[in-house]
Coordinates of C-alpha atoms in Angstrom, one line a residue:
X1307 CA 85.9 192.3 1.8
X1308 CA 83.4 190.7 4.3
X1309 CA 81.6 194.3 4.7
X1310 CA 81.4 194.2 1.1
X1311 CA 79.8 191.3 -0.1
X1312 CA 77.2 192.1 2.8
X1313 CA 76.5 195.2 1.4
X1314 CA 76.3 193.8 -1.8
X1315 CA 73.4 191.1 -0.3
X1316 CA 71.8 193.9 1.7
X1317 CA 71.3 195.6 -1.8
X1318 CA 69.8 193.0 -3.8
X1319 CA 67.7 191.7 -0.7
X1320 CA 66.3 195.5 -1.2
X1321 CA 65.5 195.0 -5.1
X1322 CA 68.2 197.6 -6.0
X1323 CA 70.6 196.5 -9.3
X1324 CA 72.1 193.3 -9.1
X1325 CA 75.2 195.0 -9.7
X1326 CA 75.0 198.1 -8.5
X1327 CA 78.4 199.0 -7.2
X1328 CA 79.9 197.8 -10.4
X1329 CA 77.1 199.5 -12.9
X1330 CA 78.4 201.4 -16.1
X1331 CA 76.3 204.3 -16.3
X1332 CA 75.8 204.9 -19.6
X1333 CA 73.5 207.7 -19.1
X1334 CA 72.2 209.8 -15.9
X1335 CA 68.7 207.0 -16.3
X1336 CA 70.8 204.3 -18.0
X1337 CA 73.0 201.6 -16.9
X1338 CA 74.1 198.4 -17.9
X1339 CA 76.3 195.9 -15.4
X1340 CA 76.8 192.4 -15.9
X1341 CA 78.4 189.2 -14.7
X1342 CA 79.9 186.1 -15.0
X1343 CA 81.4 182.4 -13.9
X1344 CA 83.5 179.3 -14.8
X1345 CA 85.0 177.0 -13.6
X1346 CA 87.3 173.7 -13.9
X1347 CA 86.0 170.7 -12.4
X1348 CA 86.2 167.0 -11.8
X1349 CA 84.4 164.4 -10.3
X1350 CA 85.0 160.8 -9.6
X1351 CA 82.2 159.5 -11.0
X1352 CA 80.6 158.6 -14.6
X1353 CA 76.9 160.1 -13.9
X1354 CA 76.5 163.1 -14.4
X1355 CA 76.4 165.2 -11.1
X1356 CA 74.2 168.3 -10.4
X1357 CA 70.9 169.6 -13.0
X1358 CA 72.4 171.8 -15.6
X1359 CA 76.0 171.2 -15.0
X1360 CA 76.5 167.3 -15.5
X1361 CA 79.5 167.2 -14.1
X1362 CA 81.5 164.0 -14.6
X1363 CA 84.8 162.1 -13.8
X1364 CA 85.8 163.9 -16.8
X1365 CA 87.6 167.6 -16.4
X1366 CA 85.4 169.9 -17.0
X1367 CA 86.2 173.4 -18.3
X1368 CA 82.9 175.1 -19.3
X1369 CA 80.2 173.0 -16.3
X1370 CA 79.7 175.8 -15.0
X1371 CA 80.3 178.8 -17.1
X1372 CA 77.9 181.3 -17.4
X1373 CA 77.4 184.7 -18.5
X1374 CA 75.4 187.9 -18.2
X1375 CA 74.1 191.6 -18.7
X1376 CA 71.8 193.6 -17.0
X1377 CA 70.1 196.9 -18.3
X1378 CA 68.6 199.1 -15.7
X1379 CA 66.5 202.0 -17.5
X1380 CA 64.8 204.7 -14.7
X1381 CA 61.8 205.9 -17.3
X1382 CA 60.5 208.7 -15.2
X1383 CA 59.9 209.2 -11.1
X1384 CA 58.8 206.0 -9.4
X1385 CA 59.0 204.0 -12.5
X1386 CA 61.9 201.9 -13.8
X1387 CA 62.4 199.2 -16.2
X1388 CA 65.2 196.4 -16.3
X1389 CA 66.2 193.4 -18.2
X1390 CA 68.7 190.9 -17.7
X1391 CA 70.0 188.2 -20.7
X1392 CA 72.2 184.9 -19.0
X1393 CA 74.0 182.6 -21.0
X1394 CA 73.2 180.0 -18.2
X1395 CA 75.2 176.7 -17.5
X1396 CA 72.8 174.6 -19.7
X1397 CA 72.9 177.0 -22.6
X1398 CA 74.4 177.7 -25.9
X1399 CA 76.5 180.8 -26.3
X1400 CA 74.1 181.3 -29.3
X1401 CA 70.9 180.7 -27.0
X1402 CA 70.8 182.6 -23.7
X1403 CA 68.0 182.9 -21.5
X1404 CA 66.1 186.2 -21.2
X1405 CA 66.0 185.7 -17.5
X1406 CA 64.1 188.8 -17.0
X1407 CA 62.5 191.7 -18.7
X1408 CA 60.1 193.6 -16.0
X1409 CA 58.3 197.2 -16.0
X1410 CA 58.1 198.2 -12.1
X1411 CA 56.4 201.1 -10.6
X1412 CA 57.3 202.5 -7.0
X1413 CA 55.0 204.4 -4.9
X1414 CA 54.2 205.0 -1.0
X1415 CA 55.6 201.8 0.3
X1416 CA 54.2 200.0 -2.4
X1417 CA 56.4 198.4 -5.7
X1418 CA 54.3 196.7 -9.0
X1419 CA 56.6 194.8 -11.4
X1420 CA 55.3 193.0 -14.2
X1421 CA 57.1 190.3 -16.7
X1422 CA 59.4 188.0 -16.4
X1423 CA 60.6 187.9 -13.0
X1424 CA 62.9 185.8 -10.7
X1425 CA 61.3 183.3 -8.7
X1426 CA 61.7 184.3 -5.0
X1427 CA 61.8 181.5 -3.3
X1428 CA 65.4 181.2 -1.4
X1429 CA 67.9 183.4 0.2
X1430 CA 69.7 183.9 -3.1
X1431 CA 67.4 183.3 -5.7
X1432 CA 67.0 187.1 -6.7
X1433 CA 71.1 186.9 -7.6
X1434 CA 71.6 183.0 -7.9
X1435 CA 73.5 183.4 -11.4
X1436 CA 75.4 186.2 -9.2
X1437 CA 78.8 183.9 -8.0
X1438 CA 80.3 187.0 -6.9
X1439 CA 77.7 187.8 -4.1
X1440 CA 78.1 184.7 -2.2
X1441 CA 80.6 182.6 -0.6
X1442 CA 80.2 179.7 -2.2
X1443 CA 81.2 177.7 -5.6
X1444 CA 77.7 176.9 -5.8
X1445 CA 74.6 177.5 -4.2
X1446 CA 73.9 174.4 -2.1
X1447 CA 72.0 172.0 -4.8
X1448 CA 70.3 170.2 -2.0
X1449 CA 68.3 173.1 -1.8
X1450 CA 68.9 175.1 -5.7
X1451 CA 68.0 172.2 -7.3
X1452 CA 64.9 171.3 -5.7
X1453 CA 62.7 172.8 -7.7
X1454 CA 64.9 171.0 -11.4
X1455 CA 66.6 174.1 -11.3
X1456 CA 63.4 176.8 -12.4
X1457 CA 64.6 180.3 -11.5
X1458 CA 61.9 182.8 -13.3
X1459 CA 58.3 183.0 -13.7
X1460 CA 55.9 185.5 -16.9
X1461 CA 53.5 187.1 -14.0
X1462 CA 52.9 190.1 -11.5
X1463 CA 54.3 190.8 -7.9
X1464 CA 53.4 193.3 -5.7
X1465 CA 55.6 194.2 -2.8
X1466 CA 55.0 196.0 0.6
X1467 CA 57.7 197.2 2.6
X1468 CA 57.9 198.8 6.1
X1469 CA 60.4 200.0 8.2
X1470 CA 60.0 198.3 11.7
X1471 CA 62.8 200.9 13.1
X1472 CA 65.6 202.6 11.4
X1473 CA 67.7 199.3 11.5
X1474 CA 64.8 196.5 10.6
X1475 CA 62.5 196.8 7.3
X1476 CA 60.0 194.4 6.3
X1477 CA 58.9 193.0 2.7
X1478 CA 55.6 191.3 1.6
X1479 CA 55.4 190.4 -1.9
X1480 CA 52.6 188.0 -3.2
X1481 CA 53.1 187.3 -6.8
X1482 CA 51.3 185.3 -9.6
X1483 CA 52.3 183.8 -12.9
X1484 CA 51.1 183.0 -16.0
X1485 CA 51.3 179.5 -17.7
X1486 CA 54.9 178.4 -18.9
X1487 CA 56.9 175.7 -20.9
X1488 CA 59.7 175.0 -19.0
X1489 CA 62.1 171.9 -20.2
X1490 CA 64.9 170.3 -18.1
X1491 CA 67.4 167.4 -18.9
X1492 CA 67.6 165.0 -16.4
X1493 CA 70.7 163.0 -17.7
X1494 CA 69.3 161.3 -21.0
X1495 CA 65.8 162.2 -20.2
X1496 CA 64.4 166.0 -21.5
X1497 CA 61.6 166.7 -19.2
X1498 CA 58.7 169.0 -20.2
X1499 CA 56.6 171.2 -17.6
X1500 CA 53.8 172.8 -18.9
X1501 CA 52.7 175.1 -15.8
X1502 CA 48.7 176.3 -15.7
X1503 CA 49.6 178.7 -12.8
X1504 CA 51.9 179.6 -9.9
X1505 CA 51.1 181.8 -7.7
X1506 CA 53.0 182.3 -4.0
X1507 CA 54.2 185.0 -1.4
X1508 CA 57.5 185.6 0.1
X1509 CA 58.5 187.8 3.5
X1510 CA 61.3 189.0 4.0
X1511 CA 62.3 190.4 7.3
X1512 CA 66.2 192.6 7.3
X1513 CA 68.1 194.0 10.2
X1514 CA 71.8 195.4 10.2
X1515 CA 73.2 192.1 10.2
X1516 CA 70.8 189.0 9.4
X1517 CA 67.9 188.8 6.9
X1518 CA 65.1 185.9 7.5
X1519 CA 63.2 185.0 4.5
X1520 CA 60.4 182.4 4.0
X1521 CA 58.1 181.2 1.2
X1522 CA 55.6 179.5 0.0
X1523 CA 54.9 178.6 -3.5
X1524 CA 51.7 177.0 -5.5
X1525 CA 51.7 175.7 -9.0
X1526 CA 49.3 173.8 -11.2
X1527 CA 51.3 171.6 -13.9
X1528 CA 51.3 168.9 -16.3
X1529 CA 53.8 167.0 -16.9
X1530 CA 54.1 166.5 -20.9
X1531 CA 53.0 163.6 -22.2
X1532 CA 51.2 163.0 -19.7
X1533 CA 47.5 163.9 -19.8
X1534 CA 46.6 164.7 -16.4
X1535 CA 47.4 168.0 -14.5
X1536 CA 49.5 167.6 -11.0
X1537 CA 49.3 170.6 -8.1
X1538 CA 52.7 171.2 -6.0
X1539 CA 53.3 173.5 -2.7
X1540 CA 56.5 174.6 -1.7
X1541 CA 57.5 175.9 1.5
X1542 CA 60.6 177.7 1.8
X1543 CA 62.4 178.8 5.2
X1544 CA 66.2 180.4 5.1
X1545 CA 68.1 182.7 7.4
X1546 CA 71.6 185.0 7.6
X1547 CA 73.3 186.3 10.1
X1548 CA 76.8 187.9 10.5
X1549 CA 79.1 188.8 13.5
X1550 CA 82.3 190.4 13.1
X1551 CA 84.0 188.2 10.6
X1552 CA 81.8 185.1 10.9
X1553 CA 78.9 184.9 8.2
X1554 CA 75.7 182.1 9.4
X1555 CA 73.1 180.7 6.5
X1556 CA 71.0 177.9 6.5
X1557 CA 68.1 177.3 4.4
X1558 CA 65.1 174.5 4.9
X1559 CA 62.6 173.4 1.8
X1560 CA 59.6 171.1 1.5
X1561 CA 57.1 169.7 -0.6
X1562 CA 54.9 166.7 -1.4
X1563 CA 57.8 164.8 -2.8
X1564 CA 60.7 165.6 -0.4
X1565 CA 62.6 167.8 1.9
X1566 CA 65.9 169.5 1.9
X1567 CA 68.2 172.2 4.2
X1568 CA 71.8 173.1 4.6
X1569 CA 73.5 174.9 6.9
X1570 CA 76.7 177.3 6.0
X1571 CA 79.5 178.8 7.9
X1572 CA 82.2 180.8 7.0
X1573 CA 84.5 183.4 8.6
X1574 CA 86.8 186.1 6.8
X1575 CA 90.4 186.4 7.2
X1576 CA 91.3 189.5 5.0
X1577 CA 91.1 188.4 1.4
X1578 CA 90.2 185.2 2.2
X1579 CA 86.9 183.2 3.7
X1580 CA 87.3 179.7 4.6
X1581 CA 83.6 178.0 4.9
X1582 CA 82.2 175.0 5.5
X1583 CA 79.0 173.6 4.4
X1584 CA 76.8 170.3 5.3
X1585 CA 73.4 169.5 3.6
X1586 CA 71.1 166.8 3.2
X1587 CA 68.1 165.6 0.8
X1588 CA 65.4 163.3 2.0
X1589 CA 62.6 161.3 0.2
X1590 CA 62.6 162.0 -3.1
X1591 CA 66.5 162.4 -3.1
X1592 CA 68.6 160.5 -0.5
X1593 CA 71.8 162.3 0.2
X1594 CA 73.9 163.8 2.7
X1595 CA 76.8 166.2 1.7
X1596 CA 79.6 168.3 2.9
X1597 CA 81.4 170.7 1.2
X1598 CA 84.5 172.8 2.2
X1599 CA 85.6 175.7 0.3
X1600 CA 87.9 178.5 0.2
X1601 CA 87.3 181.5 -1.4
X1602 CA 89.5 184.8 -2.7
X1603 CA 88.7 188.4 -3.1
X1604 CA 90.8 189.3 -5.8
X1605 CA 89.4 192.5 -6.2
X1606 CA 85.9 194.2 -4.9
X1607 CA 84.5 192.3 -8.3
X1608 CA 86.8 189.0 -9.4
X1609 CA 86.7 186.1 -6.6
X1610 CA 88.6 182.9 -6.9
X1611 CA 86.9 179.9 -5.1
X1612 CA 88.6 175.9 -4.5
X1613 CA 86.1 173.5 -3.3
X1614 CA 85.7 170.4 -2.3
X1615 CA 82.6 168.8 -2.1
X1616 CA 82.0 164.9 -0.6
X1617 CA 78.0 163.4 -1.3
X1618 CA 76.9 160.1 -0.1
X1619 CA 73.7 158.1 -1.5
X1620 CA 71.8 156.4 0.7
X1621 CA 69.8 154.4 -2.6
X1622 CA 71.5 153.1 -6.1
X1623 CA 68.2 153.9 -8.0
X1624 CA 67.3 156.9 -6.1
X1625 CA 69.4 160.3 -8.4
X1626 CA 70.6 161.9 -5.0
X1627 CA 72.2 165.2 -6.2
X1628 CA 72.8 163.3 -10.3
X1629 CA 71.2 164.8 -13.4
X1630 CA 69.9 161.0 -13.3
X1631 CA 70.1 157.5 -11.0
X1632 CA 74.0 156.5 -11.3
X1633 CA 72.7 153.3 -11.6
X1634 CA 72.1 153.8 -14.7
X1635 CA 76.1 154.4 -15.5
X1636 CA 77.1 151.4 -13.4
X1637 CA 78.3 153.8 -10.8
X1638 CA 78.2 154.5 -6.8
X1639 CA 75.3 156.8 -5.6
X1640 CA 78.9 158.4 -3.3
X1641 CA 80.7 160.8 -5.5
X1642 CA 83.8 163.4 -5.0
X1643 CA 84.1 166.2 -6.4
X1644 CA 86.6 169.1 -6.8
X1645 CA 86.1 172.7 -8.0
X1646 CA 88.4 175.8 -9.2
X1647 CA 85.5 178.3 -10.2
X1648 CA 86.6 182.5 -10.9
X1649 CA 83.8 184.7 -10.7
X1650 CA 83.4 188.5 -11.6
X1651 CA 81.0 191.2 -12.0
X1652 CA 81.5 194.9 -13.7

C-alpha cells in the first residue's frame, strides 16, 4: 500500500490526472475520476478550530466533508484540457467550487496551461482536496492554512522540465494570475481579498524516492473596505523522502506576517501507517502542535484515518490554528481534538 500512494504522489508531482489509477474512461480521449472525504470530529473547545472547517466541542459529522469530479479531455496530440468541480469543506452541496478549468498544450519539454489553476505553492497543493494521496487526516494547517486557505489562481503557467538522469527530473514553472475576489470567514468575520496580481515560480526537483519543492509567491491586494492596496511574498520550502517502509516530509513557509513548518513521519506496516506529526506557527499565529494518526488502506482507493491532534497557544488574543481569537468564546488558546475521517477516490 506504501508503494502505492508513492506512485500515486509521483504522478500528480508529474501533472498527470489526479486520479489516474482510478479514472473511468469514458472514451479512448475522455475520462472522468473523482474524489471525496468526511469525517466525525470533536474538539474540546467552543472556538471554532481550523479556516473552513470550524470545528468545535460539538460532534461534527460534515467539518470536513468534501466532494469531487475531475474531467480529463485529450483534444488532439500535445494538447489536453481538464476541469475539476469540489464541493469543498466551506461549501454548500448546491454551491461547489470550480477549482479548475485549464486548456494546456505540451511540447519539447515545454507545458502552457491557461485558467484556473491550483496554486503551487506546497508539497500537496496540486492534490490538497486529494485525502486519499496522503497520510494524513489533514494537511498540516500550520502550514495549509497560511495563506486563509486560497488554493487556485485565473492566470498562465509555463512549465520546463528536464531529465537530470533517468532517475532525477526537474520542473520550472513560473506562473501569473489575473485579479480575483476571494472571501474567507474567519469565525464571525467574512473577509474580502480583492487581488491586483500574483505572480510566482515553483521548482520542483524528483528522484526515485524523495521530491524537493520550493516557492515563492508575489501578490498585490486590497483588503475590502479598505482603500489602500497591500503587497505580500511568500516563500515556500518542502521536502519527501522514503526508505523502505518509512515515509519523511517536512515543509517550511514565510512571509511578512509570520512563519510556519512541520515535520512528518510515518512508516507502513501492511495496511496500516502509523505517523506522527509536530508543527509550529510563529508571529502572526502562536502555536505549537502535535498530531498522531493512524491510518487504513481499505482498498487501493477507500482509507480510514483516527487522529489525534494536541495544539497549544502561546497568546489568548492571538487565533493560533482558530477560525478566530478563542478569546472571543471565553475559551483556552490549548485545544484537543479527535478525528475519524474515510476517504476515497474512483
Amino acid at each position: 500500500m506504501l508503494l502505492n500512494r508513492k506512485y500515486i504522489i509521483l504522478l500528480l508531482t508529474l501533472g498527470m490526472a489526479t486520479n489516474a489509477q482510478a479514472a473511468i474512461e469514458l472514451t479512448d480521449n475522455f475520462s472522468i475520476s473523482g474524489f471525496g472525504s468526511t469525517s466525525i470530529s470533536k474538539s474540546d473547545n467552543k472556538a471554532p478550530l481550523f479556516i473552513n472547517r470550524e470545528i468545535t466541542d460539538e460532534t461534527c459529522y460534515d467539518c470536513d466533508t468534501l466532494f469531487g469530479i475531475q474531467l480529463d479531455l485529450d483534444v488532439f496530440e500535445g494538447f489536453d484540457a481538464s476541469a475539476q468541480v469540489v464541493k469543498r469543506t466551506q461549501d454548500k452541496w448546491s454551491e461547489p467550487e470550480l477549482e479548475w478549468a485549464y486548456l494546456s498544450y505540451e511540447f519539447s519539454d515545454f507545458k502552457v496551461r491557461a485558467g484556473r489553476l491550483r496554486l503551487p505553492l506546497f508539497l500537496v497543493s496540486e492534490f490538497y482536496f486529494v485525502g486519499q494521496a496522503y497520510a494524513w487526516a489533514r494537511p498540516p494547517g500550520e502550514i495549509y492554512d497560511s495563506i486563509l486557505g486560497t488554493t487556485s489562481y485565473d492566470g498562465v503557467s509555463l512549465a520546463w522540465q528536464y531529465e537530470l538522469s533517468d532517475e532525477i527530473s526537474l520542473t520550472v514553472s513560473p506562473y501569473y494570475g489575473f485579479g480575483r475576489l476571494t472571501e474567507v470567514n474567519l469565525g464571525p468575520i467574512l473577509m474580502q481579498f480583492d487581488s491586483d496580481y500574483t505572480t510566482g515560480i515553483y521548482v520542483d526537483l524528483v528522484g526515485f524516492n524523495y521530491r524537493i519543492h520550493t516557492g515563492f509567491l508575489r501578490s498585490k491586494y486590497t483588503l475590502r473596505p479598505a482603500p489602500t492596496a497591500d503587497e505580500l511574498s511568500v516563500f515556500t520550502l518542502g521536502a519527501e523522502y522514503s526508505l523502505d517502509a518509512w515515509q519523511f516530509m517536512a515543509e517550511f513557509e514565510h512571509d511578512e506576517l509570520q512563519s510556519n513548518w512541520y515535520a512528518s513521519v510515518g512508516y507502513a506496516i501492511d495496511d496500516f501507517t502509523p505517523y506522527v506529526v509536530y508543527a509550529e506557527s510563529r508571529e502572526l499565529r502562536e502555536s505549537q502542535g502535535v498530531t498522531i494518526g493512524l491510518r487504513y488502506d481499505v482498498t487501493s482507493s477507500i482509507s480510514l484515518n483516527a487522529e489525534y491532534q494536541s495544539i497549544l497557544g502561546d497568546n489568548p488574543i492571538n487565533r493560533a490554528q482558530f477560525a478566530a481569537p478563542p478569546i472571543i468564546w471565553g475559551e483556552s488558546t490549548d485545544v484537543e481534538l479527535l478525528s475519524l475521517m474515510v476517504n476515497f477516490v474512483f
